[in-house]
Amino acid sequence: MNVARAVGGRAALILVTLLACNVKSSEPPALALPERLEAPRADVAPASSASAADELVPTAPRDVERVVLITLDGLRWQEVFAGSGVEGAAEGPPLMPNLHRLVAESGTILGGPGCAHDMRASGPNYVSLPGYMELFGGRPPAACRNNKCGQTDTATVLDEVRASTSADQVAVFSSWSKYARAVTRTPRSFVVSSGARTANVRHLGDDAVLRAHLDEGAAHAGFPGWGDYRPDEHTRRAALRYLETVRPRLLVVGLGDADDYGHRGDPKGYRRAIGESDAFIADVDRAVSAMDAGGERRTTIVVTTDHGRERSLRHHGAGFPDSARVFVAAFGAGIARRGPTCASSPLRLGDVASVVRTLLRVETDAPDSSLVGEVVEPSPHDRARPSARMLAGASL
Ligand SMILES: [Zn+2]
């Protein structure tokens, strides 16, 4: 199985690093212990400065019960890391203080400045639908080059998780309606509420409060997007309600206001939308902390984007190579506590699917991704049981 091999490889790398650097294993971690309030800026370490001691802090020995994957459409890494204290990041007040606080407490973020290897959407056209298809399908879509594509014909990580659980345990709430084309090759096989006019969603259940949130979203369709776009405010409310009441195994939340404000040439709106997304990340963390109360964290939160954008914020796509750059942050159960760090090899947007598969222990024939070793903490179970491939290698 891919899982054990990938994390086992990382464990070996960490051990070698520790010996080479002669770092004392008794050194306290540089990052502060969990604290619900704003962490001081000094807690955020510069990229690539995390010590080997940090990497050995255990996180989640028990299996992960659920993953919340949040996508923030068209966010540049420059804004994600602004004010974070990471070397090479813009100075000033942070735009995403909650994300960086939560990563410092129990997670890892990749894709920032000052690294030999970055993380990119595969493109070649850095727009949303090919990006989301790569993200959820685990590889670049063969036939989707723009936002006019139809439903994906590739089994996604959501389809894979759905295969081992009930329809209500996989759910998608997104502001952009075409998001639905990327999340599954089998529409209506689980909960998908994409865009404003999706109040009649199969498998949704009969929660009157959630229905009211969806109706409210439908009544406010459009701005800052166009047509059937559901403003993030309503997408966030519906997703949070579903998370708290159903506690699904995999919840995907697709927010998009920042991208649309960027296209409108409204930098203030773009930045405000980022701040609201950051507050939502804290809301999700509070909700899952309440679910996991009294025990170890059982939920992992993953945050990423579908593409970046160019400097003026208005554009992204094939003509804007900078818009290839993306980032990924993960924190909570099963995630290594490395803070802002650099990848040991180039990363792709599609690698995020491997992380979700690993966390939820989905068996797959998909190729290994080095991103798994970068962010997932090997559990004692993984350490104790060598993978089939490792055993095969040992017998040669
Ligand atoms: Zn866009």
Coordinates of C-alpha atoms and ligand atoms in Angstrom, one line a residue:
M1 CA 0.0 0.0 0.0
N2 CA 1.3 3.5 -0.8
V3 CA 0.6 4.9 2.6
A4 CA 3.1 3.1 4.7
R5 CA 5.9 3.3 2.1
A6 CA 5.6 7.0 1.7
V7 CA 5.5 7.9 5.4
G8 CA 8.1 5.3 6.2
G9 CA 10.5 6.9 3.7
R10 CA 10.0 10.3 5.3
A11 CA 10.7 8.8 8.8
A12 CA 14.0 7.5 7.5
L13 CA 14.9 10.9 6.1
I14 CA 14.1 12.6 9.4
L15 CA 16.4 10.1 11.3
V16 CA 19.3 10.8 8.9
T17 CA 18.8 14.5 9.3
L18 CA 18.8 14.3 13.0
L19 CA 22.0 12.4 13.2
A20 CA 23.8 14.6 10.7
C21 CA 22.8 17.8 12.5
N22 CA 23.4 16.4 16.0
V23 CA 20.2 18.1 17.2
K24 CA 19.3 17.2 20.7
S25 CA 16.0 15.3 20.7
S26 CA 15.2 16.8 24.1
E27 CA 15.1 20.3 22.7
P28 CA 11.7 21.9 23.1
P29 CA 9.9 22.5 19.8
A30 CA 10.3 26.1 18.5
L31 CA 6.6 26.4 17.9
A32 CA 4.3 27.2 20.8
L33 CA 1.9 24.7 22.2
P34 CA -1.8 25.0 21.2
E35 CA -3.3 28.2 22.3
R36 CA -6.7 29.4 21.1
L37 CA -5.8 33.1 20.9
E38 CA -3.6 34.9 18.5
A39 CA -0.1 33.4 18.6
P40 CA 2.8 36.0 18.8
R41 CA 4.5 36.6 15.5
A42 CA 7.7 35.1 16.8
D43 CA 6.1 31.7 16.9
V44 CA 6.1 31.5 13.1
A45 CA 9.4 30.2 12.0
P46 CA 11.1 31.2 8.7
A47 CA 10.7 28.8 5.9
S48 CA 13.2 25.9 5.9
S49 CA 14.3 26.7 9.4
A50 CA 12.2 24.0 11.2
S51 CA 14.5 21.9 13.3
A52 CA 14.6 18.1 13.3
A53 CA 13.3 18.3 16.8
D54 CA 10.1 19.9 15.5
E55 CA 9.7 17.2 13.0
L56 CA 9.7 14.5 15.7
V57 CA 6.8 16.0 17.7
P58 CA 4.1 13.4 17.6
T59 CA 0.7 14.5 16.4
A60 CA -2.0 12.0 15.9
P61 CA -1.3 8.4 16.8
R62 CA -4.9 7.4 16.1
D63 CA -6.5 7.1 12.7
V64 CA -8.0 10.2 11.2
E65 CA -11.8 10.2 11.2
R66 CA -12.6 13.0 8.9
V67 CA -11.0 15.5 6.5
V68 CA -12.2 19.0 5.7
L69 CA -10.7 20.3 2.5
I70 CA -11.1 24.0 1.9
T71 CA -10.2 25.5 -1.5
L72 CA -9.7 29.3 -1.8
D73 CA -10.0 30.1 -5.5
G74 CA -7.2 32.0 -7.1
L75 CA -5.2 33.0 -4.0
R76 CA -1.6 34.1 -4.6
W77 CA 1.0 32.7 -2.3
Q78 CA 2.1 36.3 -1.7
E79 CA -1.1 37.1 0.1
V80 CA -1.2 33.7 1.9
F81 CA 2.2 34.3 3.4
A82 CA 2.1 38.1 3.8
G83 CA 2.9 39.1 7.4
S84 CA 3.6 35.5 8.4
G85 CA 7.2 36.2 9.4
V86 CA 8.5 33.7 6.8
E87 CA 11.7 34.9 5.2
G88 CA 10.9 36.5 1.8
A89 CA 7.2 37.1 2.6
A90 CA 5.8 40.6 2.5
E91 CA 5.9 42.4 5.7
G92 CA 2.9 44.0 7.5
P93 CA -0.2 42.7 9.2
P94 CA -0.9 39.1 8.2
L95 CA -3.8 38.5 5.9
M96 CA -4.3 34.9 7.2
P97 CA -3.4 35.0 10.9
N98 CA -5.7 32.1 11.8
L99 CA -4.2 29.8 9.2
H100 CA -0.7 30.5 10.3
R101 CA -1.6 30.1 14.0
L102 CA -3.2 26.7 13.4
V103 CA -0.3 25.6 11.2
A104 CA 2.1 26.6 13.9
E105 CA 0.1 24.6 16.5
S106 CA -0.3 21.4 14.6
G107 CA 0.5 21.5 10.9
T108 CA 2.6 22.2 7.9
I109 CA 2.4 24.8 5.0
L110 CA 4.2 24.5 1.7
G111 CA 4.4 26.8 -1.3
G112 CA 5.9 29.9 0.2
P113 CA 8.9 32.0 -0.7
G114 CA 12.6 31.1 -0.4
C115 CA 12.4 27.5 -1.4
A116 CA 14.3 25.5 -4.1
H117 CA 11.1 23.7 -5.1
D118 CA 7.7 25.2 -5.3
M119 CA 4.2 23.8 -5.8
R120 CA 2.3 24.4 -9.1
A121 CA -0.8 23.6 -10.9
S122 CA 0.1 21.6 -14.0
G123 CA -1.8 23.8 -16.4
P124 CA -0.9 24.7 -19.1
N125 CA -3.9 27.0 -18.6
Y126 CA -4.1 28.1 -15.0
V127 CA -7.8 28.5 -14.7
S128 CA -10.3 27.0 -12.3
L129 CA -11.9 23.9 -13.8
P130 CA -8.6 22.2 -15.0
G131 CA -7.2 23.1 -11.6
Y132 CA -10.0 21.6 -9.6
M133 CA -9.9 18.5 -11.8
E134 CA -6.2 18.1 -11.1
L135 CA -6.8 18.7 -7.4
F136 CA -9.6 16.1 -7.0
G137 CA -8.5 13.7 -9.7
G138 CA -4.9 13.5 -8.5
R139 CA -3.5 14.3 -11.9
P140 CA -3.9 16.8 -14.7
P141 CA -7.1 16.3 -16.7
A142 CA -6.3 14.8 -20.1
A143 CA -9.0 16.7 -22.0
C144 CA -9.9 19.8 -19.9
R145 CA -8.1 23.0 -20.9
N146 CA -10.6 25.7 -19.8
N147 CA -13.7 26.4 -17.8
K148 CA -16.0 25.0 -20.5
C149 CA -15.3 21.3 -19.8
G150 CA -18.1 18.9 -18.9
Q151 CA -18.2 16.5 -16.0
T152 CA -14.9 14.9 -15.2
D153 CA -14.5 11.3 -16.4
T154 CA -11.9 10.5 -13.8
A155 CA -12.7 8.9 -10.5
T156 CA -11.9 11.5 -7.9
V157 CA -10.7 11.2 -4.3
L158 CA -14.3 12.0 -3.3
D159 CA -15.5 9.1 -5.4
E160 CA -12.9 6.9 -3.8
V161 CA -14.0 7.9 -0.3
R162 CA -17.7 7.5 -1.2
A163 CA -17.0 3.9 -2.2
S164 CA -16.4 3.0 1.4
T165 CA -19.1 5.1 3.1
S166 CA -22.6 6.3 2.8
A167 CA -23.8 9.1 0.5
D168 CA -24.2 11.7 3.3
Q169 CA -20.6 11.2 4.5
V170 CA -19.1 12.9 1.4
A171 CA -20.3 16.5 0.9
V172 CA -19.3 19.5 -1.2
F173 CA -20.4 23.1 -0.7
S174 CA -19.0 25.5 -3.2
S175 CA -19.8 29.1 -4.3
W176 CA -19.0 28.4 -8.0
S177 CA -21.5 26.1 -9.8
K178 CA -19.1 24.5 -12.2
Y179 CA -17.1 23.2 -9.2
A180 CA -19.6 20.3 -9.3
R181 CA -18.0 19.1 -12.6
A182 CA -14.7 18.4 -11.0
V183 CA -15.6 16.7 -7.7
T184 CA -17.1 13.5 -9.1
R185 CA -17.5 11.5 -12.2
T186 CA -20.8 10.2 -10.8
P187 CA -23.1 13.2 -10.2
R188 CA -25.7 12.7 -7.4
S189 CA -23.7 9.9 -5.7
F190 CA -23.1 12.2 -2.7
V191 CA -24.0 15.6 -1.4
V192 CA -23.0 18.4 -3.8
S193 CA -24.3 21.9 -3.4
S194 CA -22.4 24.0 -5.9
G195 CA -23.6 27.5 -6.9
A196 CA -26.6 29.4 -5.6
R197 CA -29.6 27.4 -6.9
T198 CA -28.9 24.1 -5.4
A199 CA -31.4 23.9 -2.6
N200 CA -32.7 20.5 -3.8
V201 CA -29.7 18.5 -3.2
R202 CA -29.9 14.7 -3.2
H203 CA -28.8 13.0 0.1
L204 CA -28.9 16.3 1.9
G205 CA -31.4 15.2 4.7
D206 CA -34.2 17.3 6.1
D207 CA -32.4 19.9 8.2
A208 CA -34.6 23.0 8.1
V209 CA -31.8 25.3 9.2
L210 CA -29.5 24.1 6.4
R211 CA -32.3 24.4 3.9
A212 CA -32.9 28.0 5.0
H213 CA -29.1 28.7 4.5
L214 CA -29.3 27.3 1.0
D215 CA -32.5 29.3 0.2
E216 CA -30.8 32.4 1.4
G217 CA -27.8 31.7 -0.8
A218 CA -30.2 31.3 -3.8
A219 CA -31.8 34.6 -3.1
H220 CA -28.4 36.3 -3.2
A221 CA -27.0 34.7 -6.4
G222 CA -24.4 36.7 -8.4
F223 CA -22.0 39.2 -6.9
P224 CA -19.0 39.2 -6.6
G225 CA -19.3 36.4 -9.2
W226 CA -21.8 36.2 -12.0
G227 CA -24.9 34.2 -12.8
D228 CA -25.4 31.3 -10.5
Y229 CA -22.5 32.2 -8.2
R230 CA -23.3 31.8 -4.5
P231 CA -21.5 34.4 -2.4
D232 CA -19.1 32.8 0.0
E233 CA -21.0 34.0 3.1
H234 CA -23.8 31.6 2.3
T235 CA -21.5 28.8 1.2
R236 CA -19.6 29.0 4.5
R237 CA -22.8 29.0 6.5
A238 CA -24.2 26.0 4.8
A239 CA -21.0 24.0 5.0
L240 CA -20.4 24.8 8.6
R241 CA -24.0 23.7 9.5
Y242 CA -23.5 20.4 7.6
L243 CA -20.2 19.8 9.3
E244 CA -21.7 20.3 12.8
T245 CA -24.8 18.3 12.2
V246 CA -23.7 15.4 10.0
R247 CA -19.9 15.3 10.8
P248 CA -19.1 13.8 7.3
R249 CA -16.0 11.8 6.7
L250 CA -15.0 14.1 3.8
L251 CA -16.3 17.7 3.5
V252 CA -15.0 19.9 0.7
V253 CA -15.7 23.6 0.8
G254 CA -15.0 25.7 -2.3
L255 CA -14.8 29.5 -1.7
G256 CA -14.4 31.9 -4.5
D257 CA -15.0 35.6 -3.6
A258 CA -11.3 36.5 -3.6
D259 CA -10.9 35.4 -7.2
D260 CA -13.9 37.4 -8.4
Y261 CA -12.8 40.5 -6.6
G262 CA -9.4 40.1 -8.2
H263 CA -11.0 39.9 -11.6
R264 CA -13.0 43.0 -10.9
G265 CA -9.8 44.8 -10.1
D266 CA -10.8 45.4 -6.5
P267 CA -7.7 44.7 -4.3
K268 CA -9.6 45.7 -1.2
G269 CA -12.4 43.3 -1.9
Y270 CA -9.8 40.6 -2.7
R271 CA -8.0 41.1 0.6
R272 CA -11.2 41.3 2.6
A273 CA -12.4 38.0 1.1
I274 CA -9.1 36.4 2.1
G275 CA -9.6 37.7 5.7
E276 CA -13.2 36.2 5.7
S277 CA -11.9 32.9 4.4
D278 CA -9.3 32.9 7.2
A279 CA -11.9 33.5 9.8
F280 CA -13.9 30.6 8.3
I281 CA -10.9 28.4 8.7
A282 CA -10.9 29.3 12.4
D283 CA -14.6 28.6 12.6
V284 CA -14.1 25.1 11.1
D285 CA -11.3 24.4 13.5
R286 CA -13.5 25.4 16.4
A287 CA -16.3 23.2 15.2
V288 CA -14.0 20.1 14.8
S289 CA -12.4 20.9 18.1
A290 CA -15.8 20.7 19.8
M291 CA -16.4 17.3 18.0
D292 CA -13.1 16.0 19.2
A293 CA -13.5 17.4 22.7
G294 CA -12.0 15.3 25.5
G295 CA -9.8 13.3 23.2
E296 CA -7.2 13.5 20.6
R297 CA -7.8 15.4 17.4
R298 CA -9.5 13.1 14.9
T299 CA -10.1 15.7 12.1
T300 CA -7.6 17.1 9.6
I301 CA -8.1 20.4 7.8
V302 CA -6.4 20.9 4.5
V303 CA -6.4 24.3 2.7
T304 CA -5.2 24.9 -0.9
T305 CA -6.1 26.8 -4.1
D306 CA -6.7 26.0 -7.7
H307 CA -4.2 28.5 -9.2
G308 CA -2.5 31.7 -8.4
R309 CA -2.8 35.0 -10.3
E310 CA -0.6 37.8 -11.7
R311 CA 0.5 40.9 -9.9
S312 CA -2.4 43.2 -10.8
L313 CA -4.8 40.5 -9.5
R314 CA -7.0 40.8 -12.5
H315 CA -5.7 37.8 -14.5
H316 CA -4.6 34.2 -14.4
G317 CA -4.2 31.6 -17.1
A318 CA -1.8 30.4 -19.8
G319 CA -0.5 33.9 -20.5
F320 CA 0.5 34.4 -16.9
P321 CA 3.1 31.9 -15.8
D322 CA 3.1 33.3 -12.2
S323 CA -0.5 32.0 -11.8
A324 CA 0.8 28.4 -11.8
R325 CA 2.0 28.8 -8.2
V326 CA -0.2 27.3 -5.5
F327 CA 0.2 26.4 -1.8
V328 CA -1.1 23.8 0.6
A329 CA -1.5 23.9 4.3
A330 CA -2.7 21.0 6.5
F331 CA -3.1 20.8 10.3
G332 CA -4.8 18.7 12.9
A333 CA -4.9 14.9 13.1
G334 CA -2.2 12.9 11.3
I335 CA -0.2 16.0 10.2
A336 CA 3.4 16.6 11.0
R337 CA 4.1 19.8 12.9
R338 CA 6.7 21.4 10.6
G339 CA 5.1 24.9 10.3
P340 CA 6.2 26.8 7.1
T341 CA 8.6 24.6 5.4
C342 CA 10.2 23.8 2.0
A343 CA 9.5 20.7 -0.1
S344 CA 12.3 18.3 -0.9
S345 CA 11.1 18.0 -4.5
P346 CA 8.8 19.9 -6.9
L347 CA 5.1 19.5 -5.9
R348 CA 2.0 19.5 -8.0
L349 CA -1.6 20.5 -7.2
G350 CA -2.7 17.0 -7.9
D351 CA -0.5 15.7 -5.0
V352 CA -3.2 17.0 -2.6
A353 CA -5.4 14.1 -3.5
S354 CA -2.8 11.6 -2.3
V355 CA -2.7 13.4 1.1
V356 CA -6.5 13.0 1.5
R357 CA -6.3 9.4 0.4
T358 CA -3.6 8.7 2.9
L359 CA -5.3 10.4 5.8
L360 CA -8.6 8.5 5.2
R361 CA -6.7 5.3 4.3
V362 CA -8.2 4.9 0.9
E363 CA -6.5 2.1 -1.0
T364 CA -5.5 3.1 -4.5
D365 CA -3.4 2.2 -7.4
A366 CA -2.6 5.9 -8.0
P367 CA 1.2 6.7 -7.9
D368 CA 2.8 7.8 -4.7
S369 CA 3.2 11.6 -4.1
S370 CA 6.1 13.1 -2.2
L371 CA 3.7 15.5 -0.7
V372 CA 2.4 12.8 1.6
G373 CA 5.8 12.4 3.2
E374 CA 6.1 16.2 3.5
V375 CA 2.9 16.7 5.5
V376 CA 1.7 13.4 7.0
E377 CA 3.0 12.2 10.3
P378 CA 3.6 8.4 10.3
S379 CA 1.5 6.8 13.0
P380 CA 3.0 4.1 15.2
H381 CA 0.9 1.7 13.2
D382 CA 2.7 2.7 10.0
R383 CA 6.1 2.4 11.7
A384 CA 5.4 -1.1 13.0
R385 CA 4.0 -2.6 9.9
P386 CA 6.2 -2.5 6.8
S387 CA 4.3 -2.2 3.5
A388 CA 4.0 -5.0 1.1
R389 CA 6.3 -3.2 -1.3
M390 CA 9.0 -2.8 1.4
L391 CA 8.7 -6.5 2.2
A392 CA 9.0 -7.4 -1.4
G393 CA 12.2 -5.3 -1.7
A394 CA 13.6 -6.9 1.4
S395 CA 13.3 -10.4 0.0
L396 CA 15.4 -9.6 -3.1
Ligands
ZN1 ZN -10.5 33.4 -11.8

